[in-house]
CSV table of C-alpha atoms and ligand atoms in Angstrom, one decimal:
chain,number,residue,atom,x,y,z
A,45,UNK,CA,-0.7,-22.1,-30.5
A,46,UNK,CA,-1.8,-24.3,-27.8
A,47,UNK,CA,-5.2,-23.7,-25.8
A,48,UNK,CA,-4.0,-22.2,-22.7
A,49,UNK,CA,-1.5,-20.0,-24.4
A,50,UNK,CA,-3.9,-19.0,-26.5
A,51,UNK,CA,-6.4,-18.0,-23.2
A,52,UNK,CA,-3.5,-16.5,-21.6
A,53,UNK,CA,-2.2,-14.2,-24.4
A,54,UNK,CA,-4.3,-13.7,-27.0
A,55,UNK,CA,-7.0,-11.1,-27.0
A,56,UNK,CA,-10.1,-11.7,-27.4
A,57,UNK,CA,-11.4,-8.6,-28.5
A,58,UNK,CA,-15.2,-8.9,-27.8
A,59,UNK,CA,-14.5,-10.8,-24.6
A,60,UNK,CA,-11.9,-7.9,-23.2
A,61,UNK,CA,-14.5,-5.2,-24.6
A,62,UNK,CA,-17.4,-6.4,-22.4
A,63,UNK,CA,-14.9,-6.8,-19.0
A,64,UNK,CA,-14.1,-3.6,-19.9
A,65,UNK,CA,-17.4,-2.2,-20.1
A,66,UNK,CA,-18.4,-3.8,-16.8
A,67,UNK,CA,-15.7,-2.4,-14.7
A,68,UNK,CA,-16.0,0.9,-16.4
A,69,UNK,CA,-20.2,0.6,-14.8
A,70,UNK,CA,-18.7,-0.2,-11.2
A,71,UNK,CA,-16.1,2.5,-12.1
A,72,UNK,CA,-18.7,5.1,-12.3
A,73,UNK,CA,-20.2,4.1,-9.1
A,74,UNK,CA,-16.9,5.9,-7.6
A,75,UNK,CA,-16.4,9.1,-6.4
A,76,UNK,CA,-13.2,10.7,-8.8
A,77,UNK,CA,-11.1,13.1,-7.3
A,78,UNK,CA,-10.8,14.8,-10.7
A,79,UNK,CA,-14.6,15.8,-10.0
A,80,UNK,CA,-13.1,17.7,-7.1
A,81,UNK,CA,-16.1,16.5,-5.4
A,82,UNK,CA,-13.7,14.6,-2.9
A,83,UNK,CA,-13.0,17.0,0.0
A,84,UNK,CA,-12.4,14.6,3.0
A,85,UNK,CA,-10.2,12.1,1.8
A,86,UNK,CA,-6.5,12.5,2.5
A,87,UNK,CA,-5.4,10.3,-0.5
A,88,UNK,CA,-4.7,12.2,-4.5
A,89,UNK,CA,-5.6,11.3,-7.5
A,90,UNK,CA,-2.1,10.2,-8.4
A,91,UNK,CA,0.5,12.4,-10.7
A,92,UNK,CA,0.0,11.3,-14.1
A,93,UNK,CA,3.3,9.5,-14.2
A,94,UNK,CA,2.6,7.3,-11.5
A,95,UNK,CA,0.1,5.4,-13.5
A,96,UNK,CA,2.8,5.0,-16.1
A,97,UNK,CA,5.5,3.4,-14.2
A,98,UNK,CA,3.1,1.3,-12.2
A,99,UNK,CA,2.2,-0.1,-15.3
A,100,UNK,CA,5.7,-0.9,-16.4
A,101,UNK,CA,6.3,-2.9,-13.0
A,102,UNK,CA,2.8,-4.5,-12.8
A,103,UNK,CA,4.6,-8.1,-13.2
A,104,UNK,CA,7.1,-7.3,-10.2
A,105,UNK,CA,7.0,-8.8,-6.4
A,106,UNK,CA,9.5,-6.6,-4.3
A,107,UNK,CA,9.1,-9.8,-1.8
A,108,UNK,CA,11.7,-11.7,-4.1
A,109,UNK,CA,14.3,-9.0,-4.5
A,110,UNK,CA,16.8,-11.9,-6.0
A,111,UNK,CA,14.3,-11.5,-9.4
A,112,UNK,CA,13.5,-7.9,-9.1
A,113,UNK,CA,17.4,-7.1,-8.9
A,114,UNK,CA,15.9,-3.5,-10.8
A,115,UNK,CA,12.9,-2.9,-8.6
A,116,UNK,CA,14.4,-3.6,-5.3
A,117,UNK,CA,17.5,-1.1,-6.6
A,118,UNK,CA,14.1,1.3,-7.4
A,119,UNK,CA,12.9,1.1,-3.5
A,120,UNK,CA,16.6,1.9,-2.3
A,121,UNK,CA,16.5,5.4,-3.9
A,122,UNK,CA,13.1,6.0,-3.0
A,123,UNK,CA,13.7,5.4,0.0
A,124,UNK,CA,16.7,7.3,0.1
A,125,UNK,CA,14.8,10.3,-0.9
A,126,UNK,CA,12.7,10.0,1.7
A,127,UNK,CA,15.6,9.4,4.4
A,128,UNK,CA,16.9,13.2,3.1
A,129,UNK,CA,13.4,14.4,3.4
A,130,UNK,CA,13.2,13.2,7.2
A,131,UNK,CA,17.3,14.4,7.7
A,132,UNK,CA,18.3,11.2,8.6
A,133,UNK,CA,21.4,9.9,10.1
A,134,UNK,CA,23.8,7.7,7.8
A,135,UNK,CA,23.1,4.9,10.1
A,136,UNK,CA,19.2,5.0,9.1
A,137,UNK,CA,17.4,2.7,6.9
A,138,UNK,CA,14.1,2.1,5.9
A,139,UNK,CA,11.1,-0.3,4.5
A,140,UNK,CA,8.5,0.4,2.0
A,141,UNK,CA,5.3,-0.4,3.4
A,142,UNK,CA,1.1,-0.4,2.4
A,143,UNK,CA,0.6,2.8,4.2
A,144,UNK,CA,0.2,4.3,7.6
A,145,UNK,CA,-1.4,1.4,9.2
A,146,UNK,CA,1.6,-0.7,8.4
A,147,UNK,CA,4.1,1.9,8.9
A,148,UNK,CA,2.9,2.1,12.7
A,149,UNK,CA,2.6,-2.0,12.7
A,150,UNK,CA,6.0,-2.0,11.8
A,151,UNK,CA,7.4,0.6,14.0
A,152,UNK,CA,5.3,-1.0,17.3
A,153,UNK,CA,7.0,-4.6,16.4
A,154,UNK,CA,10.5,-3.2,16.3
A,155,UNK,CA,9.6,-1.1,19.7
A,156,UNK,CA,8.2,-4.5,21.4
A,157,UNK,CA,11.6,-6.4,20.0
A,158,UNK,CA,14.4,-4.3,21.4
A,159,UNK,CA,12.3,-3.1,25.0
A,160,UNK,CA,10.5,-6.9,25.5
A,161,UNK,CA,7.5,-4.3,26.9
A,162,UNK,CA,3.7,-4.0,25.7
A,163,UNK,CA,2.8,-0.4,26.5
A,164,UNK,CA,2.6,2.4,24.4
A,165,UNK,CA,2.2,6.3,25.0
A,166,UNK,CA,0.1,7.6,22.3
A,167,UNK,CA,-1.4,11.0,22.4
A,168,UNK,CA,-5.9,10.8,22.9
A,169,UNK,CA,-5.6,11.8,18.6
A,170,UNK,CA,-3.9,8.7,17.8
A,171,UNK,CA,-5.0,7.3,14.7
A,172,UNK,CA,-7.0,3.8,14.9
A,173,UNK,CA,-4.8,1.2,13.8
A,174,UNK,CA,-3.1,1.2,17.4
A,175,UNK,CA,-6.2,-0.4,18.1
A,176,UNK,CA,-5.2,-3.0,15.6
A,177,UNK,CA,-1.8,-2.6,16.9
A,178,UNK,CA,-3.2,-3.4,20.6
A,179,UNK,CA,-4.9,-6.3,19.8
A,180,UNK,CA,-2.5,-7.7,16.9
A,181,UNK,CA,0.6,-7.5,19.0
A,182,UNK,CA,-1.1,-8.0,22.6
A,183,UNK,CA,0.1,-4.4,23.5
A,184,UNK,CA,-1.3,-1.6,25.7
A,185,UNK,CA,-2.4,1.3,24.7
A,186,UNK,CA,-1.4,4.4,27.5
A,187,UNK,CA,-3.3,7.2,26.2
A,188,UNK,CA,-2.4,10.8,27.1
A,189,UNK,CA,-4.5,13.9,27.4
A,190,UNK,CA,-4.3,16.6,24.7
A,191,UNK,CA,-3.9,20.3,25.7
A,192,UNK,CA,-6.5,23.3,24.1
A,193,UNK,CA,-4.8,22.9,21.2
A,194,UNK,CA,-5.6,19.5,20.8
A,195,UNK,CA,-1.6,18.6,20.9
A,196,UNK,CA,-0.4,15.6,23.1
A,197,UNK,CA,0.3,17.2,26.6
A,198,UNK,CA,4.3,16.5,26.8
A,199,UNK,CA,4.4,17.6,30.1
A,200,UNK,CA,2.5,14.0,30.7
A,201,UNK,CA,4.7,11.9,29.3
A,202,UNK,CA,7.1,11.6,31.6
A,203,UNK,CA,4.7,10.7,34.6
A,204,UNK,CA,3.6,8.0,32.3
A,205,UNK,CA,6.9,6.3,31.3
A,206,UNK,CA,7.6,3.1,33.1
A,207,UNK,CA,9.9,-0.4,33.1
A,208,UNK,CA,6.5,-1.5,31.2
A,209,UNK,CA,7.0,1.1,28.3
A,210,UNK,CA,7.9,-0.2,24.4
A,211,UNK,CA,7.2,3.3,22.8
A,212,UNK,CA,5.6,6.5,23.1
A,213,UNK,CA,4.3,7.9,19.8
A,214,UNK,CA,3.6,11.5,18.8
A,215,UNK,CA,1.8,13.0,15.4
A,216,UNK,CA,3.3,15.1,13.1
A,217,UNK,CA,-0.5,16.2,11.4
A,218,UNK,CA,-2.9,14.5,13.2
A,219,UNK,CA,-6.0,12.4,11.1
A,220,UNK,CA,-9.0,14.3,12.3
A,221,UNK,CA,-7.5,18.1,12.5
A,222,UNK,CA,-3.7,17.9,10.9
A,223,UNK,CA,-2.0,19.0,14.2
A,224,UNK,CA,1.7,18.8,14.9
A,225,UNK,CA,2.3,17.1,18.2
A,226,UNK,CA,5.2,18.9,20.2
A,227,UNK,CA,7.7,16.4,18.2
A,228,UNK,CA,11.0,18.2,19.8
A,229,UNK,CA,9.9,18.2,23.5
A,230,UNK,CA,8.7,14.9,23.0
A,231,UNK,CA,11.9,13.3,21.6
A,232,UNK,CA,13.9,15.2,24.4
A,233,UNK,CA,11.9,13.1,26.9
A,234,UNK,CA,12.4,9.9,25.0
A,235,UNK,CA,16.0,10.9,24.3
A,236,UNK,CA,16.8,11.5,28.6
A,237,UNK,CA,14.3,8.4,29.3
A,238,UNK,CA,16.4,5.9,26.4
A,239,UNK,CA,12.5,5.3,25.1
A,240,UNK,CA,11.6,4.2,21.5
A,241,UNK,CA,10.1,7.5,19.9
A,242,UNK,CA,7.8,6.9,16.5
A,243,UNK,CA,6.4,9.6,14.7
A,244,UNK,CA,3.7,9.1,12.8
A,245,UNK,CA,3.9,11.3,9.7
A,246,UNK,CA,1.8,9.5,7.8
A,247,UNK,CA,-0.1,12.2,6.9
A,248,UNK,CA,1.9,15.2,7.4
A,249,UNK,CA,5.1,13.7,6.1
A,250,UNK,CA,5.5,15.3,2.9
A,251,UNK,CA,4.0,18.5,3.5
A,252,UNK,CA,5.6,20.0,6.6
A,253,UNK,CA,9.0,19.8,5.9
A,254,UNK,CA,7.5,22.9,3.3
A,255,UNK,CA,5.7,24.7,5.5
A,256,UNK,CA,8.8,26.5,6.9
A,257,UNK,CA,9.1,28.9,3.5
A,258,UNK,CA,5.4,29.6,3.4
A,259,UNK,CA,6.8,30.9,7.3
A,260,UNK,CA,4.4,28.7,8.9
A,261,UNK,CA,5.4,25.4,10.8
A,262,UNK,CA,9.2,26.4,12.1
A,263,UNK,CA,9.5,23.5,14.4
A,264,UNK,CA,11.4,20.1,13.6
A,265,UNK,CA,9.8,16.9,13.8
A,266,UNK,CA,12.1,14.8,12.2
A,267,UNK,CA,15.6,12.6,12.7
A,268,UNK,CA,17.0,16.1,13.2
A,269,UNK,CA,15.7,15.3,17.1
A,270,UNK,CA,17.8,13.0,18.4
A,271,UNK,CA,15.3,11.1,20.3
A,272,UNK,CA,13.1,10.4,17.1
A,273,UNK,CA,13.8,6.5,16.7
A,274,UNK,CA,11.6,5.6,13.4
A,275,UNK,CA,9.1,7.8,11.5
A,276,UNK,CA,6.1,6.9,9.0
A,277,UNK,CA,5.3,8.5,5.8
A,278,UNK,CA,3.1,8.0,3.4
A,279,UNK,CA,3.3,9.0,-0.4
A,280,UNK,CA,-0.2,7.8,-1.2
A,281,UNK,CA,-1.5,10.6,1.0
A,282,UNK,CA,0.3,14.2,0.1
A,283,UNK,CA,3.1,12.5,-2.0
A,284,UNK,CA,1.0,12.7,-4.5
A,285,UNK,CA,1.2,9.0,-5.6
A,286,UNK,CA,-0.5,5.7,-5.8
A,287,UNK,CA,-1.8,3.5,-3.3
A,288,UNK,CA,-0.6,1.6,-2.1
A,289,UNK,CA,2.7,2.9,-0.3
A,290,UNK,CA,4.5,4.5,2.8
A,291,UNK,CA,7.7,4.2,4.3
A,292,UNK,CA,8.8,3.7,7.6
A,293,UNK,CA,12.3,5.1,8.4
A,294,UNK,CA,14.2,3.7,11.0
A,295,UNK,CA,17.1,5.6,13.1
A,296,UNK,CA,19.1,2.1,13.2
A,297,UNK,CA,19.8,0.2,9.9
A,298,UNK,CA,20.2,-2.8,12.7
A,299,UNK,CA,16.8,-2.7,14.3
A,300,UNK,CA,15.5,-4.2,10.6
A,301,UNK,CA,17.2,-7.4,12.2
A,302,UNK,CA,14.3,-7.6,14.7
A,303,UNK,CA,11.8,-7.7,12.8
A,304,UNK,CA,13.7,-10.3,9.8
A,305,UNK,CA,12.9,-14.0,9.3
A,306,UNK,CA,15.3,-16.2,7.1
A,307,UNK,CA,13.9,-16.3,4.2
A,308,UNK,CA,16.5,-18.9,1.7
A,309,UNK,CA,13.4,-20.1,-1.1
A,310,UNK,CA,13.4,-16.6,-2.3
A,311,UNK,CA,17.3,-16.0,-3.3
A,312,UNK,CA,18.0,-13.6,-0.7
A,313,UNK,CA,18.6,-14.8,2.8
A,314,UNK,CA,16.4,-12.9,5.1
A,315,UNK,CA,13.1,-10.8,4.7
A,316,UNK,CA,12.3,-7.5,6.4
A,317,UNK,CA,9.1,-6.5,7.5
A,318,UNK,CA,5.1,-7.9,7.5
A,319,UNK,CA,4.5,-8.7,3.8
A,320,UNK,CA,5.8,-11.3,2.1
A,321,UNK,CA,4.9,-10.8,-2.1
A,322,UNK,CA,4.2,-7.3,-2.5
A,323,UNK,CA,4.2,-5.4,-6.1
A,324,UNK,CA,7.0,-3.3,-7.2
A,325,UNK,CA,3.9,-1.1,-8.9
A,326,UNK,CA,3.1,1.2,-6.3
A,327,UNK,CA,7.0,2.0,-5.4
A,328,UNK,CA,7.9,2.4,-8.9
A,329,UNK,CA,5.1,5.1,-9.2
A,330,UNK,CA,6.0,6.8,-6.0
A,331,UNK,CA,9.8,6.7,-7.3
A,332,UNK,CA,8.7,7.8,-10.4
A,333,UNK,CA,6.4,10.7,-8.5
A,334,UNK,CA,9.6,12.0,-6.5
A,335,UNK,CA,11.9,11.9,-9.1
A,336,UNK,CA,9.6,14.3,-11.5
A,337,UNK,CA,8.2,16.4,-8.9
A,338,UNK,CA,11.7,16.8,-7.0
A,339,UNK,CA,11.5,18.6,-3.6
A,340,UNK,CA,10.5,22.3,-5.5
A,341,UNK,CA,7.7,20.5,-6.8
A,342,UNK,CA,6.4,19.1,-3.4
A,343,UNK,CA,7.0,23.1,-2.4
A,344,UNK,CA,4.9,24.2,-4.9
A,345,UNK,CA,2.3,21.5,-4.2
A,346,UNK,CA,2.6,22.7,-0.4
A,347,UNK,CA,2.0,26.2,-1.3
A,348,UNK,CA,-0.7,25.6,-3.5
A,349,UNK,CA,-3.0,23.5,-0.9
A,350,UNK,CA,-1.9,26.1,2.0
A,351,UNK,CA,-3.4,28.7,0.0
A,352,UNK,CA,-7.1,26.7,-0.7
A,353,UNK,CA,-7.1,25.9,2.7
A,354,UNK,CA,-6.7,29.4,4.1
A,355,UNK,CA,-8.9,30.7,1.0
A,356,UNK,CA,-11.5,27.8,2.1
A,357,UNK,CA,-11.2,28.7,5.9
A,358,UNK,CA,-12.3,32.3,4.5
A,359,UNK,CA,-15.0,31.3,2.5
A,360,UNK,CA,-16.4,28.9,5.5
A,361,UNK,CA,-16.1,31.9,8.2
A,362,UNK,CA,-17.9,34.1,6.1
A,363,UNK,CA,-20.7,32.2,5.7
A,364,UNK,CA,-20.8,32.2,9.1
A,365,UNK,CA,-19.4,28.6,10.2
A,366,UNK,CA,-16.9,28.7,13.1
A,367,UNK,CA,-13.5,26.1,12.8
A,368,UNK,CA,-12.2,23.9,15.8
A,369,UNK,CA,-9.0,25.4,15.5
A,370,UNK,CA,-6.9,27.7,13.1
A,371,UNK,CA,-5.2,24.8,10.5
A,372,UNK,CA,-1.8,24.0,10.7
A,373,UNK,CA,-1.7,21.8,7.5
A,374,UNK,CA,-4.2,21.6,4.8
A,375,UNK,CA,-6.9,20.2,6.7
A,376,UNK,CA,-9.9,21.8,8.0
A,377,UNK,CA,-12.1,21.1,10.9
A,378,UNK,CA,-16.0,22.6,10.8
A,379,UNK,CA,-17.6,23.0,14.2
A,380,UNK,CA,-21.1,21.4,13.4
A,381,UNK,CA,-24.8,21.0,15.5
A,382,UNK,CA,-25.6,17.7,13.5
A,383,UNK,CA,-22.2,16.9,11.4
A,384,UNK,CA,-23.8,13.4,10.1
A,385,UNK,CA,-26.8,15.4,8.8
A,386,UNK,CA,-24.8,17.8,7.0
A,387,UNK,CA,-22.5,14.9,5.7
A,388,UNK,CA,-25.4,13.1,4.5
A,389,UNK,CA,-27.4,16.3,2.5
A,390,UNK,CA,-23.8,17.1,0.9
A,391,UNK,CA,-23.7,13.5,-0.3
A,392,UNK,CA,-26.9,13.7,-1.7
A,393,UNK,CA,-25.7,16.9,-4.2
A,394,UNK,CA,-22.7,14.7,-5.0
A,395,UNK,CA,-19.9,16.2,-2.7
A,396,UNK,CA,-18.1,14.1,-0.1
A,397,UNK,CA,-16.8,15.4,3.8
A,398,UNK,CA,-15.5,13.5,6.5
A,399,UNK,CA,-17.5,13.6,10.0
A,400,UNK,CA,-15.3,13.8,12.9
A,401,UNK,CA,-18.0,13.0,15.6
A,402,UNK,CA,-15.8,13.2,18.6
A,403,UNK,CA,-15.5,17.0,17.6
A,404,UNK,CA,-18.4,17.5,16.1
A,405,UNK,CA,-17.5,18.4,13.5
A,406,UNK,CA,-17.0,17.8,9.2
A,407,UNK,CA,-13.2,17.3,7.5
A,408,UNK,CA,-12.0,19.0,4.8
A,409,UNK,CA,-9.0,18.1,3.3
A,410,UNK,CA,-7.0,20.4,0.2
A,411,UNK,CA,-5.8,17.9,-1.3
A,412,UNK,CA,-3.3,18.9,-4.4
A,413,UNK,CA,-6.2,18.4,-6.9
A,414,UNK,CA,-8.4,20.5,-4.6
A,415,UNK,CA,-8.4,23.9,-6.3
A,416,UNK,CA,-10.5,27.3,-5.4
A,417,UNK,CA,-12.5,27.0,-8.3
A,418,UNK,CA,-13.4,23.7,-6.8
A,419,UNK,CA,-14.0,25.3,-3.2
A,420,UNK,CA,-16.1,27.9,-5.1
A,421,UNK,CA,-18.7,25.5,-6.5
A,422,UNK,CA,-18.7,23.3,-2.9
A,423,UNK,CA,-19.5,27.0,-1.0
A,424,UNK,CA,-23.1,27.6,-2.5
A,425,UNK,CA,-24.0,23.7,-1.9
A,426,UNK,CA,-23.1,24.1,1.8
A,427,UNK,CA,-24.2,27.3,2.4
A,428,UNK,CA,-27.9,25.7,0.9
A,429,UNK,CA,-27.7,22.6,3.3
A,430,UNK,CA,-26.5,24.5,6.4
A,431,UNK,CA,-29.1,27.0,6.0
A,432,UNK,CA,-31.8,24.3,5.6
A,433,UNK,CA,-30.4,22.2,8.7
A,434,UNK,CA,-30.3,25.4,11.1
A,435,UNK,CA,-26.8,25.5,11.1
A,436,UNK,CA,-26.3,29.1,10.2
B,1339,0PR,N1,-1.7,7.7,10.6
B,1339,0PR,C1,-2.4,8.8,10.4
B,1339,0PR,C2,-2.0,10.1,11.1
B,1339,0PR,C3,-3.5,8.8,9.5
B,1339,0PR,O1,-4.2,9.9,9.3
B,1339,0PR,C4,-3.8,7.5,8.8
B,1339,0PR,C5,-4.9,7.5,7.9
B,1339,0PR,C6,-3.0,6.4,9.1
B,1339,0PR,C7,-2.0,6.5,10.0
B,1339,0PR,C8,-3.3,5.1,8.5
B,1339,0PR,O2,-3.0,5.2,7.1
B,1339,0PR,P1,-3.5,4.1,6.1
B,1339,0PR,O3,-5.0,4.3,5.9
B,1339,0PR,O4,-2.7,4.5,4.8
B,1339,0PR,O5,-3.1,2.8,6.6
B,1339,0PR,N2,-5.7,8.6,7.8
B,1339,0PR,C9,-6.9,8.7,6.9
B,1339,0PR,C10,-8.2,8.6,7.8
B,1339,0PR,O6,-8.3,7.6,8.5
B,1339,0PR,C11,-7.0,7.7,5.8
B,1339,0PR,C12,-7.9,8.0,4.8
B,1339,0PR,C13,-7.5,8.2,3.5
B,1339,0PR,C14,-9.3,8.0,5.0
B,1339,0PR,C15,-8.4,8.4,2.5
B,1339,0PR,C16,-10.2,8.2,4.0
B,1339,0PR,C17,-9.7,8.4,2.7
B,1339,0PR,O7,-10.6,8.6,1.7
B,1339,0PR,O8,-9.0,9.5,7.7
């Protein structure tokens, strides 16, 4: 065996041992969300099968789809599923993507392309990468108020559409507090103004379409709308799999033209999309993900963080903590004097929350591994470190 097939293939069994022990030290530097000690993150630890198929396809680069014949046929039916999830039309097509961040990238390009205009209409809760967005793609950003319940103000809209407008964007479960933007009266606008509509359902993506049988959330916000134009979803954050991956849906299979370059030294003619190599891993998982959970299992997962987070909201209230609003998804918003402080002292007992300092206030997320046995150990611990910081 030569030398260099030798250092390629063969194990060295001490040598592998000791990387193995090294990364396992920076390993345990993390925070695991099996600890349950995660409460402001809006990513999973990943279904169990997940790891398995992203093993399998660890070798694959969806960015050459003539090699990966299987893997690119893998992305097609995930993201058909998620084209049925969103009720799209038969004309719709889709690319997977990194995550939100890429999903709205994505979705502002193809705006820019077909309208030749830089500004876009997001709501004051936008999430930050239309700041990348603003600077990447030389766009403007046209921010709109939010009304009391911190939902884009539709009635705006329309007084801020011009000749200059690419897209207007709403939220369906917003980053800081998981609200639903008025998606239908939104889309109506769009629809009578012939503007480019993206939804970014990054977050909320795969959990409202669920929240109708638990008779909460009764309004569409998907392709059902006919002035939806492209939405983003991502399964690294409540579909349960691995990161990285989202989708971005598009209305019009055609609009992927826009945003293709030819593409002939990787046996297929054109490429879609930002990335060039990208793994097959993380699309196999999330395939793999859908196909076992099926869309009872992403009830089930629905009902079960709907019930921590109304169980949590309880827990929070009794102890004498107010909420900025009443949830509408599984994220939970605690009205703080000093949220940093209180970030900080919980950090220090081992448990992680988000601030949201333009609220003033700490995020909680139930996130499917977020169980009320968890919630029950994290209640004394805050309860402690508000009392000592004046907070209750
Ligand atoms: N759109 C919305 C509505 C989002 O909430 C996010 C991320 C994005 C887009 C961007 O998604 P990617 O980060 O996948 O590109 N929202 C979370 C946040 O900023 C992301 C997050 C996830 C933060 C896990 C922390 C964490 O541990 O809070």
């Amino acid at each position: 065996m030569s030398y260099i097939s030798m250092l390629l293939q063969k194990v060295h069994h001490d040598r592998e041992k000791e990387i193995l022990k090294e990364l396992q030290e920076f390993h345990e530097k993390d925070y695991h969300f099996n600890s349950g000690h995660i409460l402001g993150s809006m990513c999973s630890q990943p279904h169990p099968i997940a790891k398995k198929a992203y093993d399998i396809f660890l070798e694959t680069n969806i960015g050459d789809p003539g090699l990966f014949k299987g893997t690119r046929e893998i992305e097609k039916r995930f993201i058909f599923f998620i084209q049925n999830l969103l009720n799209a039309p038969p004309s719709a097509s889709g690319l997977t993507v990194s995550g939100g961040t890429e999903g709205n990238i994505t979705g502002m390009w193809i705006a820019k392309q077909l309208s030749q205009n830089q500004e876009i209409i997001i709501p004051a809760s936008a999430h930050f990468s239309f700041q990348k967005i603003a600077t990447l793609m030389d766009m403007k950003l046209k921010p709109i108020p939010l009304t009391s319940d911190f939902k884009m103000d539709a009635a705006s809209i329309k007084k801020r559409i011009s000749s200059k407008t690419a897209a207007v964007v709403g939220i369906a479960g917003s980053t800081d507090l998981g609200v639903i933007d008025p998606i239908e009266e939104i889309g109506e606008i769009c629809n009578d103004e012939h503007v480019y509509f993206h939804v970014d359902a990054a977050f909320g993506g795969f959990i409202i379409p669920f929240l109708e049988k638990l008779g909460l959330h009764q309004g569409k916000f998907d392709f059902s709308i006919d002035g939806v134009s492209s939405i983003s979803i991502d399964a690294h954050k409540m579909g349960f799999a691995a990161i990285p991956l989202g989708t971005i849906i598009l209305r019009e299979k055609e609009w992927l033209d826009e945003i293709s370059v030819l593409s002939s030294c990787i046996n297929s003619t054109k490429q879609a999309g930002i990335l060039g190599t990208r793994s097959g891993g993380p699309v196999a998982a999330g395939y793999a993900v859908t196909r076992y959970l099926g869309l009872e299992g992403y009830q089930e997962i629905a009902n079960h963080c709907m019930d921590t987070t109304f169980y949590a909201c309880e827990q929070f209230q009794n102890m004498g903590l107010s909420l900025v609003i009443d949830p509408e998804l599984n994220v939970i918003c605690i009205r703080l004097k000093k949220p940093q402080k209180i970030v900080t002292m919980l950090e220090q007992k081992g448990w992680r929350v988000n601030p949201v300092d333009h609220l003033s206030s700490i995020r909680i997320v139930c996130m499917p591994q977020i169980t009320k046995e968890h919630i029950d150990n994290f209640i004394p611990v805050l309860k402690e470190v508000c009392k000592k910081a004046g907070e209750i």
